Short mmCIF file of C-alpha atoms (C1' of nucleotides) in Angstrom, two decimals:
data_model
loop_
_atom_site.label_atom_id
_atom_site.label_comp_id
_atom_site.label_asym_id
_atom_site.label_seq_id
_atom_site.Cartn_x
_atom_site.Cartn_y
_atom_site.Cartn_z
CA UNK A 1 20.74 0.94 26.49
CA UNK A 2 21.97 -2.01 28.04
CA UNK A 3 20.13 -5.12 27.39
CA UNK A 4 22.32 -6.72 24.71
CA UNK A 5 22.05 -4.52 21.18
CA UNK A 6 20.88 -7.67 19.75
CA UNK A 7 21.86 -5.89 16.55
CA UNK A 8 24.96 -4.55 15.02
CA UNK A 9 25.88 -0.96 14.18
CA UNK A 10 24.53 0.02 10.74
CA UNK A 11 21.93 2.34 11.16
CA UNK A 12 19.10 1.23 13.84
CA UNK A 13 15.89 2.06 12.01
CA UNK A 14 17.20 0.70 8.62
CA UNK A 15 17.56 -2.79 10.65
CA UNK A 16 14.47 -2.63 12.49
CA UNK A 17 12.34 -2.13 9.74
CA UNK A 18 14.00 -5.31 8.11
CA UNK A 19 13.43 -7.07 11.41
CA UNK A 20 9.09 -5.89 11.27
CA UNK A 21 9.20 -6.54 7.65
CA UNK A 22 10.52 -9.64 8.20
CA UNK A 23 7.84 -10.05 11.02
CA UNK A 24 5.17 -8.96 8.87
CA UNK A 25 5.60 -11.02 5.72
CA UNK A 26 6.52 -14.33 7.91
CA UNK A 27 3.21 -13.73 9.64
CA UNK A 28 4.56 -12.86 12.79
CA UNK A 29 2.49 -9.78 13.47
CA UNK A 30 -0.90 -10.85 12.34
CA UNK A 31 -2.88 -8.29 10.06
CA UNK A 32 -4.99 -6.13 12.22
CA UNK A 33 -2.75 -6.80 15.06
CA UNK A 34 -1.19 -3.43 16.73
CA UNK A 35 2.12 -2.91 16.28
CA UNK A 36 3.40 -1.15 20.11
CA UNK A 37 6.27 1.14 19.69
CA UNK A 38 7.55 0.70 23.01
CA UNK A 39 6.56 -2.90 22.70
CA UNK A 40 9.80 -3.07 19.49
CA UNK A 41 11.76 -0.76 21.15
CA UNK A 42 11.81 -3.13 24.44
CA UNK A 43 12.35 -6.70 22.22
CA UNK A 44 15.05 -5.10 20.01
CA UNK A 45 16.44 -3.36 23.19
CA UNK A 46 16.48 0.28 21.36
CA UNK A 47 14.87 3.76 22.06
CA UNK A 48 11.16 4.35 20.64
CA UNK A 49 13.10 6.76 18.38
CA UNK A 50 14.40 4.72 16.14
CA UNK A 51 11.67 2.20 15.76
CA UNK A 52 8.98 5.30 14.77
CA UNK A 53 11.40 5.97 11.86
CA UNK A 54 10.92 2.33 11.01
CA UNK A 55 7.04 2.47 11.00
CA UNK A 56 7.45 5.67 8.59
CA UNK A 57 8.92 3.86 6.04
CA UNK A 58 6.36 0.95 6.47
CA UNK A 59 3.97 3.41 6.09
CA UNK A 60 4.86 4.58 2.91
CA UNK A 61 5.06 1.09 1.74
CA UNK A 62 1.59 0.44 2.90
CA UNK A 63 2.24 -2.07 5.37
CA UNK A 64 0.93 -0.24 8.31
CA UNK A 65 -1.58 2.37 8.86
CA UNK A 66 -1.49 4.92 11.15
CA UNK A 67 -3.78 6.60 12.84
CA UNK A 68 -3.08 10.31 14.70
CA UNK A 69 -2.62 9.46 18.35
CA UNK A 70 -3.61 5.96 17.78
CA UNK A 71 -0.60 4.16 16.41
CA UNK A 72 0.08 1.81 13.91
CA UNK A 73 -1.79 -1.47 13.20
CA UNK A 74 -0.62 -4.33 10.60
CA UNK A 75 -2.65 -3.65 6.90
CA UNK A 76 -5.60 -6.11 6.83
CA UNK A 77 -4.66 -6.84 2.99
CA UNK A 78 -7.79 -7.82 1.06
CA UNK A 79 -6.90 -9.32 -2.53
CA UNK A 80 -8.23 -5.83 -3.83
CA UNK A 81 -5.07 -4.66 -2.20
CA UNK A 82 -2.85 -7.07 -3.84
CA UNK A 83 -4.42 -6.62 -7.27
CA UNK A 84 -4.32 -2.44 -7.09
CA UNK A 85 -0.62 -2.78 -7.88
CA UNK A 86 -0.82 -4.56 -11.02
CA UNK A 87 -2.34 -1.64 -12.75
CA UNK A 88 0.20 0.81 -11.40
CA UNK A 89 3.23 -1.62 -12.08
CA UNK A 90 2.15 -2.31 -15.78
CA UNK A 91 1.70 1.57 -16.08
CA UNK A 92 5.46 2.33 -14.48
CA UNK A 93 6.88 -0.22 -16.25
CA UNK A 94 5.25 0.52 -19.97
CA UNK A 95 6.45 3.80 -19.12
CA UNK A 96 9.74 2.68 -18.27
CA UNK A 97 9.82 0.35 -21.21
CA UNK A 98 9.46 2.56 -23.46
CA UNK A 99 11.99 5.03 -22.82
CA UNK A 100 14.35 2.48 -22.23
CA UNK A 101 14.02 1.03 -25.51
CA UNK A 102 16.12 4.10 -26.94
CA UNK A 103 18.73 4.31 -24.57
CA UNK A 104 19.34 0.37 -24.82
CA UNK A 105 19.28 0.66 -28.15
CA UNK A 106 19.89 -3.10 -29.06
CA UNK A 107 22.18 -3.99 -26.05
CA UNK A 108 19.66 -6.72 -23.80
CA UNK A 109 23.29 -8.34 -22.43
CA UNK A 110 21.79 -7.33 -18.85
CA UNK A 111 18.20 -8.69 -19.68
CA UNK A 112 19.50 -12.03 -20.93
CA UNK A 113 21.74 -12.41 -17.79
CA UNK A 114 18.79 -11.99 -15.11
CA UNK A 115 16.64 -14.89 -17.84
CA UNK A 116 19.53 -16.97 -17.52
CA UNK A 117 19.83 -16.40 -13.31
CA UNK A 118 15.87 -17.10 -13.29
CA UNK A 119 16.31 -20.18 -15.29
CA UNK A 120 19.12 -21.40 -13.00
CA UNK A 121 17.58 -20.54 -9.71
CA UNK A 122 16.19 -23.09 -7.66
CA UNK A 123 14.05 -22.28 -4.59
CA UNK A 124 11.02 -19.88 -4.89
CA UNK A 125 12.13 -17.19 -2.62
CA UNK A 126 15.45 -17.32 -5.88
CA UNK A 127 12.87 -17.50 -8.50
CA UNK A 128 10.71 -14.98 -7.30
CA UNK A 129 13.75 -12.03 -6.88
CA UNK A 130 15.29 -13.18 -10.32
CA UNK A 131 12.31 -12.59 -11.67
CA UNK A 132 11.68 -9.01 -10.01
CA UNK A 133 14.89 -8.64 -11.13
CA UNK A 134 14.66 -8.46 -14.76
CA UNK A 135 11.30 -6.25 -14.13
CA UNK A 136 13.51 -3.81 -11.91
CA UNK A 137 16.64 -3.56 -14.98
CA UNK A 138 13.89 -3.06 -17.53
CA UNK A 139 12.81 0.36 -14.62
CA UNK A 140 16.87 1.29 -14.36
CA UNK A 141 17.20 1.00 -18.35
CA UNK A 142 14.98 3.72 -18.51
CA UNK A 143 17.70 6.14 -17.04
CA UNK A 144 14.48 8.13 -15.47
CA UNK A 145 15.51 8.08 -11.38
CA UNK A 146 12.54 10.02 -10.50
CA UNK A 147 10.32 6.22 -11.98
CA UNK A 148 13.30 4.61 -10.27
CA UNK A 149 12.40 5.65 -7.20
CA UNK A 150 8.60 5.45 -7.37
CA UNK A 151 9.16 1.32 -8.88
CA UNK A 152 10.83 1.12 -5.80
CA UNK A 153 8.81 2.51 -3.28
CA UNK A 154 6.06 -0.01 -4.82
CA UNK A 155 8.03 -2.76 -2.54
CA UNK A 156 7.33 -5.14 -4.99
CA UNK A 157 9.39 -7.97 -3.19
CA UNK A 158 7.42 -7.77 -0.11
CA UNK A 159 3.97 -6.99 -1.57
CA UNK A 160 4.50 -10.45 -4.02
CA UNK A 161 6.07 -12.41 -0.80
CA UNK A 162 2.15 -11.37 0.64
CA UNK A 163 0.70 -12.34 -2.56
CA UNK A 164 2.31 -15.80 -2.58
CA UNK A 165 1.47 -16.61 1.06
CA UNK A 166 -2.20 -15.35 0.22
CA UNK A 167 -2.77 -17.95 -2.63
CA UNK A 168 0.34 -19.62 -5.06
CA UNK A 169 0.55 -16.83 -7.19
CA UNK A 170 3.17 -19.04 -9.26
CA UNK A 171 5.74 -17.05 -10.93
CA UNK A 172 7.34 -19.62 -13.45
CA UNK A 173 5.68 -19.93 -16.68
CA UNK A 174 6.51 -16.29 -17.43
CA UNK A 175 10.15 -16.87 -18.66
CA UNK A 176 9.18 -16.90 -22.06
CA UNK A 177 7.60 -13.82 -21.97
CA UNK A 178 10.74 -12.12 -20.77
CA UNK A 179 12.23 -14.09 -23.58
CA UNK A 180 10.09 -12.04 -25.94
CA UNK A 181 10.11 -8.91 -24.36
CA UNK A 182 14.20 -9.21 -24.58
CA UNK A 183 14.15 -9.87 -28.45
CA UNK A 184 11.81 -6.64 -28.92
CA UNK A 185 14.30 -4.51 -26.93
CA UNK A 186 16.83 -6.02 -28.80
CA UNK A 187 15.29 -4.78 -32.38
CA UNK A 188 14.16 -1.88 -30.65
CA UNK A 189 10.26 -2.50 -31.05
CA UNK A 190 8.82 0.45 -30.22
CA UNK A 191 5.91 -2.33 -28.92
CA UNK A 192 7.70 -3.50 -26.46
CA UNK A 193 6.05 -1.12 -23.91
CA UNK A 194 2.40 -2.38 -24.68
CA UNK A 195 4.29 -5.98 -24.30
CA UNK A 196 5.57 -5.00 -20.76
CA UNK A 197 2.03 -3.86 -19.76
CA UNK A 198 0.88 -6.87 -21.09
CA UNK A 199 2.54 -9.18 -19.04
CA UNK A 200 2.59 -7.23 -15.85
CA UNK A 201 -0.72 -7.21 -15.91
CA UNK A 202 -0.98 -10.88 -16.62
CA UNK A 203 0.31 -11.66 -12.96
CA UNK A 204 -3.15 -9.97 -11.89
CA UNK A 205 -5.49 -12.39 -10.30
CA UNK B 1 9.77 24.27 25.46
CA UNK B 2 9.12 27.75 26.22
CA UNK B 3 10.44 29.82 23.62
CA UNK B 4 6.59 30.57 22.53
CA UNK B 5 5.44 27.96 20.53
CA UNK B 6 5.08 29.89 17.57
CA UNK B 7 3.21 26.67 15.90
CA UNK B 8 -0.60 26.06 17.09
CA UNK B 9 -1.02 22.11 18.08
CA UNK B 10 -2.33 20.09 15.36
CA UNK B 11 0.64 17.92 15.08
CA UNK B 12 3.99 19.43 15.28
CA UNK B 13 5.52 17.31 12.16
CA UNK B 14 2.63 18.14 9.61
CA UNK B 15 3.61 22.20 10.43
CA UNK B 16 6.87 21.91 9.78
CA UNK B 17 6.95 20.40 7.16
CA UNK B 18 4.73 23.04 5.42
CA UNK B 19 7.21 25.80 6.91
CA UNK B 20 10.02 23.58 5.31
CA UNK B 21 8.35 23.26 2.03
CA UNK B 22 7.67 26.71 1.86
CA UNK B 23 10.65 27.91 2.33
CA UNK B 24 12.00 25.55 -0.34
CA UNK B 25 9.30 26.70 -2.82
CA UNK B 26 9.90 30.22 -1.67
CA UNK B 27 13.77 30.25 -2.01
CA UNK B 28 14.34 30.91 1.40
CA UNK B 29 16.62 27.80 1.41
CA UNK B 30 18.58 27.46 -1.94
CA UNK B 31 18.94 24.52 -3.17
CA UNK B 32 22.32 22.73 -2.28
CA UNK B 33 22.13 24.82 1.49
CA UNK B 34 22.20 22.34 4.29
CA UNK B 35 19.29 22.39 6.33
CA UNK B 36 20.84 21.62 9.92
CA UNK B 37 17.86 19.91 12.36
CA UNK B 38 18.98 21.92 15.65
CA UNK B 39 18.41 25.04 13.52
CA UNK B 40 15.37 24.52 12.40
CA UNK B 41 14.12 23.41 16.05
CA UNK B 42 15.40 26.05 17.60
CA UNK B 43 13.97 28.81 15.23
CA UNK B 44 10.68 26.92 15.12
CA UNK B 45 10.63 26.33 19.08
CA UNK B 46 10.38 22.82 18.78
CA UNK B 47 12.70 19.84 19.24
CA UNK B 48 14.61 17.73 16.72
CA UNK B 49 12.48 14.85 16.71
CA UNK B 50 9.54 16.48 14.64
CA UNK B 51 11.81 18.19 12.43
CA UNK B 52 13.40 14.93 11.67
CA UNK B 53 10.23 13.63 11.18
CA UNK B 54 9.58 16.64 8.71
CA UNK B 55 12.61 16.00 7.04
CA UNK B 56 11.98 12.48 6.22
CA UNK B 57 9.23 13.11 4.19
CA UNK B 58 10.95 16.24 2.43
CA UNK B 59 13.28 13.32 1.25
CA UNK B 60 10.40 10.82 0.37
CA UNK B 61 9.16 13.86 -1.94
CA UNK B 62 12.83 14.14 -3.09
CA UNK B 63 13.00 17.98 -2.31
CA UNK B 64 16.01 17.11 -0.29
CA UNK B 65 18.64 14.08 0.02
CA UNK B 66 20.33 13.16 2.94
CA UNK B 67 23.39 11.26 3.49
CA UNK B 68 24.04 9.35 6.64
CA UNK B 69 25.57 10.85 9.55
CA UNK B 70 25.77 13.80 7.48
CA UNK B 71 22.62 15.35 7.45
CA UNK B 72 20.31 16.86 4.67
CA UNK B 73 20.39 19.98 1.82
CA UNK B 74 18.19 21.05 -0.25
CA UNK B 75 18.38 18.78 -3.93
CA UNK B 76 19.69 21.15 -6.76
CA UNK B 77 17.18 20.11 -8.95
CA UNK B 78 18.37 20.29 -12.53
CA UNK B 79 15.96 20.95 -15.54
CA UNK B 80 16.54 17.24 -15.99
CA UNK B 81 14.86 16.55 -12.80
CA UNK B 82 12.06 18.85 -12.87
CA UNK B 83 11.11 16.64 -16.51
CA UNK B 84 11.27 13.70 -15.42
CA UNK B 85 8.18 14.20 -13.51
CA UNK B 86 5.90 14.07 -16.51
CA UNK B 87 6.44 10.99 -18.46
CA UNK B 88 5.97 9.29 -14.46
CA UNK B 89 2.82 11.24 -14.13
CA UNK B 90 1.68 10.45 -17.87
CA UNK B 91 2.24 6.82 -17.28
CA UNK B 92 0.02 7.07 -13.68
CA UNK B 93 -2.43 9.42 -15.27
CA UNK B 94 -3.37 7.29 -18.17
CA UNK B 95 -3.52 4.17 -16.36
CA UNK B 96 -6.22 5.98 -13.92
CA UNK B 97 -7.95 7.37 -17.27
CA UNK B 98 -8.20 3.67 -18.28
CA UNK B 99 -9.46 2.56 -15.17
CA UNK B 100 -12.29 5.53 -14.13
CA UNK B 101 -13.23 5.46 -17.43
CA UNK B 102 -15.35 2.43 -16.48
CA UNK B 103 -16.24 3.77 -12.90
CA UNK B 104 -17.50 7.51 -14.18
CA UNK B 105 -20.30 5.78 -16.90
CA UNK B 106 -20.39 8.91 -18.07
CA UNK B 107 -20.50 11.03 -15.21
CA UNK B 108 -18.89 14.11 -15.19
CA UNK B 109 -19.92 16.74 -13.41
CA UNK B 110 -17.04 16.78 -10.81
CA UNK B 111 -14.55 17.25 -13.92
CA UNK B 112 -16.81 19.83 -14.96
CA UNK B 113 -16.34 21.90 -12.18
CA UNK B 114 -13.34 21.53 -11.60
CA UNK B 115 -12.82 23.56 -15.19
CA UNK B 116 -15.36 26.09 -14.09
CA UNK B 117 -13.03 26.89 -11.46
CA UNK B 118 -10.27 26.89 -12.92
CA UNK B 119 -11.60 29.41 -15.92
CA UNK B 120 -12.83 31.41 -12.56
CA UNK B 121 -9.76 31.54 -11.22
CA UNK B 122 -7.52 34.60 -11.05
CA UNK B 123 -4.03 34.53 -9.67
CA UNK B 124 -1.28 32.25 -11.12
CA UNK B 125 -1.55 29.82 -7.85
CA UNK B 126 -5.14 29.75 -7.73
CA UNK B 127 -4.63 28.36 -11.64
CA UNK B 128 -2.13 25.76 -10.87
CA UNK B 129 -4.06 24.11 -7.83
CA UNK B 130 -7.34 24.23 -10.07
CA UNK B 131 -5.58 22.66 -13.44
CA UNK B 132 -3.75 20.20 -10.94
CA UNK B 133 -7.57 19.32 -9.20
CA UNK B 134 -8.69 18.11 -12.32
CA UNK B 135 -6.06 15.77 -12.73
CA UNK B 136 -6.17 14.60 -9.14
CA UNK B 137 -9.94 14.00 -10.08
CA UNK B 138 -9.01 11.61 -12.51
CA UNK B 139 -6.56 9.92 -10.47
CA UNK B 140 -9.59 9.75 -7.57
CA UNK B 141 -11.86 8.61 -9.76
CA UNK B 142 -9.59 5.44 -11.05
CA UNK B 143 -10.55 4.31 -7.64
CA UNK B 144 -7.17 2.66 -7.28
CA UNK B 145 -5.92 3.54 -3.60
CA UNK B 146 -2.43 2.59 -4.54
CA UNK B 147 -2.70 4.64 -7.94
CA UNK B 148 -3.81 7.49 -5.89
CA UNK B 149 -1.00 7.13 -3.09
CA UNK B 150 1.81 7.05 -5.67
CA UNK B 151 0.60 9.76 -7.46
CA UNK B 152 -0.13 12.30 -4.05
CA UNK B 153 3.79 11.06 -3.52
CA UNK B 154 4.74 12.52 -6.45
CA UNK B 155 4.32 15.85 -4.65
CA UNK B 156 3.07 17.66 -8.23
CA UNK B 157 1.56 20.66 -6.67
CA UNK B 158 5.64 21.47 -5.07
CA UNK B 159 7.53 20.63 -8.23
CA UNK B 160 4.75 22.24 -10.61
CA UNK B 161 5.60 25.36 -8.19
CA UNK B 162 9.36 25.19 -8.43
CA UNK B 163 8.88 24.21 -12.54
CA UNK B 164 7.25 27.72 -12.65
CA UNK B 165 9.94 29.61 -10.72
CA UNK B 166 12.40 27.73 -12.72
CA UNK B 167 10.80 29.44 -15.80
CA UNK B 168 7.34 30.32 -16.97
CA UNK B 169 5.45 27.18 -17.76
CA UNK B 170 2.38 28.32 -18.37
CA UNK B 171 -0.87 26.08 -16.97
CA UNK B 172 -2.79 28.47 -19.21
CA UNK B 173 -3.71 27.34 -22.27
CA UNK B 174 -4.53 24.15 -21.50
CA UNK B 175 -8.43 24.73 -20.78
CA UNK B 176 -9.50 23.04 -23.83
CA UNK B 177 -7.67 19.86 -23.34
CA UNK B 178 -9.35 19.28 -20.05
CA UNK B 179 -12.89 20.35 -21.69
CA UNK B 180 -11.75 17.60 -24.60
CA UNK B 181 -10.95 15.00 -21.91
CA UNK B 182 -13.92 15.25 -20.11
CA UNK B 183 -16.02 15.01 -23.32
CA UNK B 184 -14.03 11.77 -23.86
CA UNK B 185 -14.86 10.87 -20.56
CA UNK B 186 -18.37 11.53 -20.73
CA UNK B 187 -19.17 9.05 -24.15
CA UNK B 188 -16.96 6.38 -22.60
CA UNK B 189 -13.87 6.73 -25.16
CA UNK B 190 -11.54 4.17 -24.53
CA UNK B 191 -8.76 6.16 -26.37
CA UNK B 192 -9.01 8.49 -22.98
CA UNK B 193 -5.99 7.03 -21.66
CA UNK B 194 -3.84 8.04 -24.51
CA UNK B 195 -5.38 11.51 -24.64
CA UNK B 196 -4.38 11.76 -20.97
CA UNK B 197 -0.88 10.59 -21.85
CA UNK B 198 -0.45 13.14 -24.13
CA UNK B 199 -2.15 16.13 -22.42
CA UNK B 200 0.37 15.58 -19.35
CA UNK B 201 3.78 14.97 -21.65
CA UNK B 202 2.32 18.03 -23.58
CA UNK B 203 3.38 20.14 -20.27
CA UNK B 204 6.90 18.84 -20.59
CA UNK B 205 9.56 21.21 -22.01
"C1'" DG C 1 -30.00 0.09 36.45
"C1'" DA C 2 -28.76 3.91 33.24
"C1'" DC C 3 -26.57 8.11 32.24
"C1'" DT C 4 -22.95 11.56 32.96
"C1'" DG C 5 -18.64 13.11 34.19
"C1'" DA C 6 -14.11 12.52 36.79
"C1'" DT C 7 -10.19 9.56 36.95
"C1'" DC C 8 -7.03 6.09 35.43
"C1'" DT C 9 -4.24 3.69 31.90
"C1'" DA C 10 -1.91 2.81 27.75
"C1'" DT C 11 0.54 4.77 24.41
"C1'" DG C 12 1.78 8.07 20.80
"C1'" DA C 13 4.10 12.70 20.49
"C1'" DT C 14 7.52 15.53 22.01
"C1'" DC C 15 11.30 16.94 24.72
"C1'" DG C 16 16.17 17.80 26.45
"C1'" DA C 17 20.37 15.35 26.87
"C1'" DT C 18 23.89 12.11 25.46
"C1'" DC C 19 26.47 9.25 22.15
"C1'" DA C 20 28.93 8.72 17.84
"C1'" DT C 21 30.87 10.15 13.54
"C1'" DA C 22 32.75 13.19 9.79
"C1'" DG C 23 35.47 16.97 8.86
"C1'" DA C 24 38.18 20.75 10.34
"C1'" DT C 25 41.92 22.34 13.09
"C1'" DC C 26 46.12 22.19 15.36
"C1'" DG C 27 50.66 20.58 16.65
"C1'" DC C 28 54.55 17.65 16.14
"C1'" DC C 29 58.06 15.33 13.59
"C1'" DT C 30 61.03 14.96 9.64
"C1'" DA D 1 57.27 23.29 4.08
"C1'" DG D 2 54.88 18.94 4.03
"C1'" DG D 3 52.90 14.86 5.99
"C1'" DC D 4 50.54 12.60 9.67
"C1'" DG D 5 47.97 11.96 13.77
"C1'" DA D 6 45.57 13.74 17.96
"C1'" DT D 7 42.09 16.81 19.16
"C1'" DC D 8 38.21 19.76 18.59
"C1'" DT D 9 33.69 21.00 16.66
"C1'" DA D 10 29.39 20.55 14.49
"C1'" DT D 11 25.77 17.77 13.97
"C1'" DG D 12 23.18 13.54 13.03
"C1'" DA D 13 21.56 9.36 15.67
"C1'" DT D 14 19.88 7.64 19.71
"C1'" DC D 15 18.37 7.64 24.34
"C1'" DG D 16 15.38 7.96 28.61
"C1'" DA D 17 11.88 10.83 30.39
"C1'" DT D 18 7.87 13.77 30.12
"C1'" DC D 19 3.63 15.60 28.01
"C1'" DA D 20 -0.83 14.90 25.88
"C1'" DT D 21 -4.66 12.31 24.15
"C1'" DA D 22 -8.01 8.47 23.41
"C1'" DG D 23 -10.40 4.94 25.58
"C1'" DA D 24 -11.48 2.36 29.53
"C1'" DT D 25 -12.89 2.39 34.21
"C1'" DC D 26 -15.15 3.95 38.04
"C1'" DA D 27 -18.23 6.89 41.00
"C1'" DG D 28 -22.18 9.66 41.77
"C1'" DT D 29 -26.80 11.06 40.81
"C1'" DC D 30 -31.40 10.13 39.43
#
DNA sequence: GACTGATCTATGATCGATCATAGATCGCCT
DNA sequence: AGGCGATCTATGATCGATCATAGATCAGTC
């Protein structure tokens, strides 16, 4: 491979899928528009191999689909598709919630410190991981890795960067909730799960 | 390739990862053993690219990790991990109760025969895929495509397998809950959710 | 012109080989 | 003997090429 790595030395398909995630949520690749493996491998100046790992894992996000012999076409995301996850977010993170409230048992220092981050950011791209953030310490708070990893796999980043393009989902106005949700962790509510649920949910269109 | 196939075509990644699962459920590989991709290919008569592909998704089910440059072994899942699984699956399951209950009006028949078969059924797997059906029905019937993605992901059919070589957690037993559920189901209970919830943490040890 | 089948083309799936890295091994110096 | 590199080995990561399949295109028959 000559033509210029164009990328540095950190593990190929890790950067290529940045680079079509990237691509995807900027609008680059337009939905319904086939995505060529060779096409990537020739841009980026890698193999094909690296770039099918790449699609995998935007597969299991549900970026792509894939079809057997047929390769891989950008999702044509309806708003259905954006509102499926709030269900399955409010469910993982009730769940999460809830067992977190023992182990935390009165210490919201880390909650309190991703409010105050939110308050202080600036730009919405800021606001919007701040506020993903204190969703994703409520998910590690609950010390379960297996939720962990399935929280994560939800690529909520990229799925509400979609969601904002769609239509101005706005995020701010919700900093009071995590205000309240902090205080019931803090006296251990054992409410505080229907209160996560509750405000996931209240993202949903 | 000549080393007889060994495999019949129908897409060389999809069979091994069955053979790889298999032999994980089976104990052919125990868990921390190193499963070495030029191995398998060679045994299998196939190259490393489909056994890599394999591999990744044996890692997106968590039934092995991998660290880079350094290859993959099978996880040594602790009693920890293999519970885990339930309060995720309680949290998924409940949120699809809540959601099909709408969808089913009252319609039950495919829960229904899903417990026919399962009281028909005679050897110990033949139970477990029928008692996991039922669930899966729920989860299909929530009619939430990301719901049902996260939960297939989950891989319950493997780690309900591995729970039961592990020790006996017996599926039996449980018969009436599902008959209870689906009565719930059929008048439109909205406490359904919750009854999921606690049928599924009820497997838990 | 319309239908049927052979051929061509694009591209995913797979292959065999090479590159790169992490440990293991060996040899030298003190 | 012990410490410290150089070298070797196993193996994952990546590559360039080939195989196989789904559609598209074209040719022949009626």
């Amino acid at each position: 491979m000559k033509a210029t790595p164009a990328l540095v030395r950190t593990g190929l398909g890790d950067q290529i899928r940045q680079v079509l995630i990237d691509g995807i949520t900027s609008g680059r690749w337009a939905p319904g528009e086939r995505i060529v493996e060779r096409r990537i491998a020739a841009e980026l100046g890698v193999s094909q191999a690296p770039v099918r790992e790449a699609l995998r894992h935007l597969e299991a996000l549900r970026l792509i689909e894939t079809l057997p012999n047929r390769g891989a076409r950008v999702r044509d995301f309806t708003d259905e598709d954006l509102a499926e996850v709030f269900p399955v977010r409010a469910g993982l993170e009730e769940t999460a919630a809830d067992l977190a409230v023992h182990r935390m048992a009165g210490q919201v220092d880390a909650l309190e410190a991703h409010i105050a981050r939110l308050a202080a950011a600036t730009d919405p791209g800021e606001v919007m991981r701040h506020s993903i953030a204190f969703h994703r310490e409520i998910v590690e708070a609950s010390g379960n890795r297996l939720l962990r990893s399935v929280w994560q796999s939800l690529g909520i980043e990229v799925w509400t960067t979609l969601s904002l393009r769609r239509r101005g989902t706005e995020l701010c106005g919700k900093a009071a909730e995590h205000t309240d949700i902090t205080e019931a962790f803090r006296r251990c509510d054992p409410a505080v799960g229907r209160m996560v649920h509750a405000h996931v949910m209240s993202y949903a269109p």
